[in-house]
Coordinates of C-alpha atoms and ligand atoms in Angstrom, one line a residue:
A1 CA 0.0 0.0 0.0
P2 CA 1.2 3.5 -0.7
P3 CA 2.3 5.6 2.3
L4 CA -0.3 7.8 3.9
H5 CA 1.1 11.3 3.4
A6 CA 1.0 13.6 6.4
Q7 CA -0.9 16.8 6.1
G8 CA 2.2 19.0 6.3
Q9 CA 0.7 21.2 8.9
G10 CA 3.3 20.2 11.5
E11 CA 2.2 19.9 15.1
E12 CA -1.2 21.5 14.5
G13 CA -1.9 18.9 11.9
E14 CA -1.3 16.1 14.4
Q15 CA -3.3 17.8 17.1
D16 CA -6.1 18.3 14.6
A17 CA -6.0 14.5 13.9
A18 CA -6.4 13.8 17.6
L19 CA -9.7 15.6 17.8
R20 CA -10.9 14.7 14.3
P21 CA -14.1 12.5 14.1
K22 CA -13.4 9.0 12.7
R23 CA -16.8 8.4 11.1
M24 CA -19.2 10.7 9.4
A25 CA -21.8 9.8 12.0
D26 CA -19.5 11.3 14.7
M27 CA -19.4 14.6 12.8
V28 CA -21.4 17.5 14.2
G29 CA -23.4 19.9 12.0
Q30 CA -23.3 20.2 8.1
R31 CA -26.5 18.1 8.2
A32 CA -27.6 18.6 4.6
V33 CA -24.2 17.8 3.3
Y34 CA -24.0 14.8 5.5
E35 CA -27.3 13.4 4.4
R36 CA -26.5 13.8 0.7
I37 CA -23.1 12.2 1.1
K38 CA -24.5 9.4 3.2
I39 CA -27.0 8.5 0.4
A40 CA -24.2 8.5 -2.2
V41 CA -22.0 6.4 0.1
D42 CA -24.7 3.9 0.9
A43 CA -25.6 3.5 -2.8
A44 CA -22.0 3.0 -3.8
K45 CA -21.6 0.4 -1.2
M46 CA -24.8 -1.5 -2.1
R47 CA -23.9 -1.5 -5.8
G48 CA -20.3 -2.3 -5.3
E49 CA -19.3 0.7 -7.4
P50 CA -16.8 3.4 -6.6
L51 CA -18.3 6.6 -5.1
G52 CA -18.6 9.4 -7.7
H53 CA -15.8 12.1 -7.4
V54 CA -16.5 14.6 -4.6
L55 CA -15.5 18.2 -4.4
F56 CA -15.6 20.1 -1.1
D57 CA -15.2 23.9 -0.9
G58 CA -15.3 26.3 2.0
P59 CA -13.0 28.3 4.3
P60 CA -10.2 26.5 6.2
G61 CA -11.1 24.5 9.3
L62 CA -14.7 23.7 8.4
G63 CA -14.4 19.9 7.9
K64 CA -13.2 19.2 4.3
T65 CA -10.4 17.0 5.4
T66 CA -12.6 15.4 8.1
F67 CA -15.2 14.4 5.5
A68 CA -12.5 13.2 3.2
T69 CA -11.0 10.9 5.9
C70 CA -14.4 9.7 7.2
I71 CA -15.9 8.8 3.8
P72 CA -13.3 6.0 3.0
R73 CA -13.8 4.6 6.5
D74 CA -17.5 4.5 6.0
L75 CA -17.0 2.9 2.6
G76 CA -14.5 0.4 4.0
V77 CA -11.8 1.3 1.4
T78 CA -8.3 2.6 1.5
L79 CA -7.3 6.3 1.4
Q80 CA -4.4 8.1 -0.1
I81 CA -3.7 11.7 0.7
A82 CA -2.0 14.2 -1.6
S83 CA -1.9 17.9 -1.9
G84 CA -2.3 20.1 -5.0
A85 CA 0.7 22.1 -3.8
T86 CA 3.1 19.2 -4.2
L87 CA 1.9 17.7 -7.4
G88 CA 4.0 19.7 -9.8
A89 CA 3.9 17.4 -12.8
P90 CA 1.9 14.4 -14.1
K91 CA 4.7 12.1 -12.9
D92 CA 4.0 13.2 -9.3
L93 CA 0.4 12.2 -9.6
L94 CA 0.9 9.0 -11.5
P95 CA 2.0 6.8 -8.5
Y96 CA -1.2 7.7 -6.7
L97 CA -3.3 6.8 -9.7
T98 CA -1.6 3.4 -10.3
N99 CA -1.6 2.6 -6.5
A100 CA -5.4 3.3 -6.2
E101 CA -7.2 0.1 -5.4
A102 CA -10.6 -0.6 -6.8
G103 CA -13.2 1.6 -5.0
S104 CA -10.5 3.4 -3.0
V105 CA -10.3 7.1 -2.3
L106 CA -7.6 9.6 -3.3
F107 CA -7.9 12.9 -1.4
I108 CA -6.3 15.9 -3.1
D109 CA -6.2 18.9 -0.7
E110 CA -5.7 22.4 -2.2
I111 CA -6.8 21.0 -5.5
H112 CA -6.9 24.5 -7.0
R113 CA -3.1 24.5 -6.9
L114 CA -2.7 21.7 -9.5
P115 CA -0.8 23.0 -12.5
K116 CA -2.7 22.8 -15.8
A117 CA -0.7 19.9 -17.1
V118 CA -1.5 17.8 -14.1
E119 CA -5.2 18.8 -14.3
E120 CA -5.4 17.7 -17.9
F121 CA -3.6 14.4 -17.1
M122 CA -6.3 13.8 -14.5
Y123 CA -9.3 14.2 -16.8
P124 CA -9.2 10.7 -18.4
A125 CA -8.4 9.2 -15.0
M126 CA -11.5 10.7 -13.6
E127 CA -13.7 10.0 -16.6
D128 CA -12.6 6.6 -17.9
F129 CA -10.1 5.4 -15.3
R130 CA -7.2 5.5 -17.7
V131 CA -4.1 7.7 -18.2
D132 CA -2.2 8.6 -21.4
I133 CA 1.5 8.5 -20.7
T134 CA 3.9 10.0 -23.3
L135 CA 7.3 8.3 -23.6
G136 CA 10.2 9.9 -25.4
E137 CA 10.3 13.2 -27.2
G138 CA 9.8 14.6 -30.6
V139 CA 9.3 12.3 -33.6
S140 CA 10.1 9.2 -31.5
A141 CA 7.4 10.1 -28.8
R142 CA 4.8 7.4 -28.2
T143 CA 1.7 7.5 -26.1
I144 CA 0.9 4.5 -23.9
N145 CA -2.6 4.1 -22.6
M146 CA -2.9 2.7 -19.2
T147 CA -6.0 1.3 -17.5
L148 CA -6.6 2.2 -13.8
Q149 CA -8.8 0.6 -11.2
P150 CA -12.1 2.5 -10.8
F151 CA -11.6 4.8 -7.8
T152 CA -12.8 8.1 -6.3
I153 CA -11.1 11.5 -6.1
I154 CA -12.1 13.7 -3.3
G155 CA -10.9 17.3 -3.8
A156 CA -10.8 20.1 -1.4
T157 CA -10.5 23.8 -2.1
T158 CA -11.2 27.1 -0.3
R159 CA -13.3 28.5 -3.3
T160 CA -14.7 26.6 -6.3
G161 CA -14.1 29.8 -8.3
L162 CA -10.4 28.9 -8.1
L163 CA -11.0 25.8 -10.2
S164 CA -11.2 25.6 -14.0
A165 CA -14.7 24.7 -15.2
P166 CA -13.6 21.5 -16.9
L167 CA -12.1 20.2 -13.6
R168 CA -15.1 21.3 -11.6
D169 CA -17.5 19.6 -14.0
R170 CA -15.8 16.3 -13.5
F171 CA -16.9 16.0 -9.9
Q172 CA -20.3 14.4 -9.7
I173 CA -20.8 15.6 -6.1
R174 CA -20.0 19.2 -5.2
E175 CA -20.6 20.4 -1.6
H176 CA -20.1 23.7 0.0
L177 CA -19.2 23.7 3.7
D178 CA -20.6 26.7 5.6
F179 CA -19.8 28.1 9.0
Y180 CA -21.2 26.3 12.1
S181 CA -23.9 27.6 14.4
E182 CA -23.1 28.3 18.0
P183 CA -25.0 25.2 19.3
E184 CA -23.1 23.0 16.9
L185 CA -19.8 24.5 18.0
T186 CA -20.8 24.1 21.6
E187 CA -21.4 20.4 21.0
I188 CA -18.0 20.1 19.4
V189 CA -16.3 21.9 22.2
T190 CA -18.0 19.8 24.9
R191 CA -17.2 16.5 23.1
N192 CA -13.5 17.5 22.6
A193 CA -13.2 18.8 26.2
G194 CA -14.0 15.2 27.1
K195 CA -11.4 13.8 24.7
L196 CA -8.8 16.2 26.3
R197 CA -10.0 15.3 29.8
L198 CA -10.8 18.8 30.6
E199 CA -13.6 19.6 33.0
I200 CA -15.6 22.4 31.4
D201 CA -18.7 24.2 32.7
P202 CA -21.5 24.5 30.0
P203 CA -21.4 28.3 30.0
A204 CA -17.6 28.1 29.4
A205 CA -18.1 25.7 26.5
A206 CA -20.7 28.1 25.0
K207 CA -18.3 31.0 25.5
V208 CA -15.5 29.1 23.6
A209 CA -18.0 28.3 20.9
M210 CA -19.1 31.9 20.6
C211 CA -15.5 33.0 20.2
S212 CA -14.6 30.6 17.4
R213 CA -15.7 32.4 14.2
G214 CA -18.0 29.5 13.3
T215 CA -15.0 27.3 12.7
P216 CA -14.4 23.9 14.4
R217 CA -10.6 24.1 14.0
I218 CA -10.5 27.5 15.7
A219 CA -12.8 26.1 18.5
N220 CA -10.3 23.3 19.0
N221 CA -7.4 25.7 19.2
R222 CA -9.2 28.0 21.6
L223 CA -10.2 25.0 23.7
R224 CA -6.6 23.8 24.0
W225 CA -5.6 27.3 25.1
V226 CA -8.4 27.5 27.7
R227 CA -7.1 24.1 29.0
D228 CA -3.5 25.3 29.3
Y229 CA -4.7 28.4 31.0
A230 CA -6.9 26.4 33.4
T231 CA -4.0 24.2 34.2
S232 CA -1.5 27.0 34.7
R233 CA -3.6 29.7 36.4
A234 CA -6.6 27.8 38.0
D235 CA -7.1 24.4 39.5
G236 CA -7.5 22.8 36.0
A237 CA -11.2 23.2 35.7
A238 CA -12.6 25.5 33.0
T239 CA -15.2 27.7 34.6
L240 CA -16.8 30.6 32.7
K241 CA -14.4 33.1 34.4
V242 CA -11.4 31.0 33.5
A243 CA -12.5 30.8 29.8
E244 CA -13.2 34.5 29.7
E245 CA -9.8 35.4 31.1
A246 CA -8.0 33.0 28.8
L247 CA -9.8 34.3 25.7
A248 CA -9.2 37.9 26.7
M249 CA -5.5 37.2 27.0
L250 CA -5.5 36.1 23.3
G251 CA -7.2 39.4 22.3
I252 CA -10.4 37.7 21.3
D253 CA -13.4 40.1 21.5
P254 CA -17.0 39.2 22.4
M255 CA -17.8 38.4 18.8
G256 CA -14.9 36.0 18.6
L257 CA -12.8 38.3 16.4
D258 CA -9.1 38.1 16.9
P259 CA -6.5 40.9 16.6
Q260 CA -6.0 40.3 12.8
D261 CA -9.8 40.5 12.1
R262 CA -9.9 43.8 14.0
K263 CA -6.8 45.1 12.3
Y264 CA -8.6 44.4 8.9
L265 CA -11.7 46.4 10.0
Q266 CA -9.6 49.2 11.5
T267 CA -7.6 49.4 8.3
I268 CA -10.7 49.9 6.2
L269 CA -12.0 52.5 8.8
R270 CA -8.8 54.5 9.4
V271 CA -6.9 54.2 6.1
F272 CA -9.7 54.0 3.6
R273 CA -12.3 56.0 5.6
G274 CA -14.7 53.1 5.8
G275 CA -14.2 52.0 2.1
P276 CA -14.8 51.0 -0.5
A277 CA -11.2 49.7 -0.7
G278 CA -9.7 47.0 -2.9
V279 CA -8.6 43.9 -1.1
E280 CA -5.1 44.3 -2.7
A281 CA -4.7 47.7 -1.1
I282 CA -6.0 46.5 2.3
A283 CA -3.6 43.5 2.1
H284 CA -0.7 45.8 1.2
T285 CA -1.4 48.2 4.0
M286 CA -1.7 45.4 6.6
N287 CA 1.4 43.7 5.2
T288 CA -0.5 40.5 4.8
A289 CA -1.0 38.1 1.8
I290 CA -4.1 38.7 -0.2
D291 CA -5.0 35.0 0.0
T292 CA -4.9 35.1 3.7
L293 CA -7.5 37.9 3.7
T294 CA -9.8 36.4 1.0
D295 CA -9.6 32.8 2.3
E296 CA -9.2 33.2 6.1
V297 CA -10.2 36.6 7.3
E298 CA -12.9 37.9 5.0
P299 CA -15.4 35.0 4.8
F300 CA -16.5 35.2 8.5
L301 CA -16.6 39.0 8.5
L302 CA -18.7 39.0 5.3
R303 CA -21.0 36.4 6.8
S304 CA -21.3 38.4 10.0
E305 CA -22.2 41.4 7.9
L306 CA -19.4 43.6 9.4
V307 CA -18.2 44.3 5.8
V308 CA -19.8 44.0 2.4
R309 CA -18.1 43.4 -1.0
S310 CA -19.1 45.7 -3.8
P311 CA -17.6 46.0 -7.3
R312 CA -15.6 48.9 -6.0
G313 CA -14.2 47.0 -3.0
R314 CA -14.8 46.3 0.6
R315 CA -16.9 48.6 2.8
L316 CA -17.7 48.7 6.5
T317 CA -21.4 48.2 7.3
Q318 CA -23.3 49.9 10.1
L319 CA -22.6 46.8 12.1
G320 CA -18.9 47.1 11.3
Y321 CA -18.8 50.7 12.5
A322 CA -20.7 49.8 15.6
H323 CA -18.4 46.9 16.4
L324 CA -15.4 49.3 16.3
G325 CA -17.4 51.7 18.5
E326 CA -17.6 54.3 15.8
T327 CA -20.5 56.2 14.2
P328 CA -20.9 55.9 10.4
P329 CA -20.6 59.1 8.4
E330 CA -23.8 61.1 7.8
E331 CA -24.1 60.3 4.1
F332 CA -23.7 56.6 4.9
P333 CA -25.1 54.4 2.1
E334 CA -27.7 51.8 3.2
Ligands
ADP401 P1 -10.5 21.7 6.5 O1 -10.0 20.5 5.8 O2 -11.8 22.2 6.0 O3 -9.5 22.8 6.6 P2 -10.6 20.0 8.8 O4 -11.5 18.9 8.3 O5 -9.2 19.7 8.9 O6 -10.9 21.3 8.0 O7 -11.2 20.4 10.3 C1 -10.4 20.9 11.3 C2 -10.7 20.3 12.6 O8 -12.0 20.7 13.0 C3 -10.7 18.7 12.6 O9 -9.5 18.2 13.0 C4 -11.8 18.4 13.6 O10 -11.3 18.2 14.8 C5 -12.7 19.6 13.6 N1 -13.9 19.4 12.8 C6 -14.2 19.8 11.5 N2 -15.4 19.5 11.1 C7 -16.0 18.9 12.2 C8 -17.3 18.3 12.4 N3 -18.3 18.4 11.5 N4 -17.6 17.8 13.6 C9 -16.6 17.7 14.6 N5 -15.4 18.2 14.4 C10 -15.1 18.8 13.3

């Protein structure tokens, strides 16, 4: 069997794995997505056919990798993990394709980062379970046609818009993962506190959930911090007071925004007078990568209606001004 490639996220990746649900049934939230995937998985199992290719999109930390690792367990098949960032040429992808057992899953994280040549190499693999390999060069070049086992590709990306239409269209199942509700996050925090053997009061669990920007990965990180704080500064138990103190020390505000989120809002307010401002200009001013803003910072702020996106750029909303304790200008557009 091919090696299972690590996620390349260092320690955080391993910590993520410790709290990651093993089965889809253990996942919290995303009910509509869960139900649709479950039907497709059941049907594939009953017919003894591979599951259709699946594409997940959504901001980081919402469960794309979790779905991708739970689905093969539920199917009872093997899983290979690759990343679009490291598949630079068709030859990098080929071993994964030839190693894929019948019915197995190949998870490609950051699939939008695949170079065009690799993408095109993948089309016949996805459609007809075959690849065309070119040997030699120039006049002596030959193409060998190789048959693959029928298998499933699960792709993950932060935005489907980053994928070319021909690649997107080759996924039979496309699912968008959205932010989690506070009750869902509270459930995740409570369960994971149990896994971490942390005694947590229900109001403290709700507080951590409220401060996690709708994102399970952030909830897990905040929970670990609360646990450290409780161990170091209290008697180990996470009361509401302990959770509040721990989160305040990270600079998390009551809405769950962290210093970087607030810096983004402050930049639009102070430098661009509330906007509209282009994301490139904001990123430049903040000395931050544009992708970090569009993929990690903005989705939750847009969803919380603190900013809006218009053709002319990002603009603070009434709520955005209020959150910063400011009054919008007189002629404020509605
Ligand atoms: P993504 O691949 O979208 O960046 P992950 O699947 O790695 O996100 O999720 C990050 C962490 O959040 C996981 O390790 C897991 O602990 C937690 N998590 C994500 N989705 C769920 C869920 N639906 N239920 C419980 N925990 C979840």
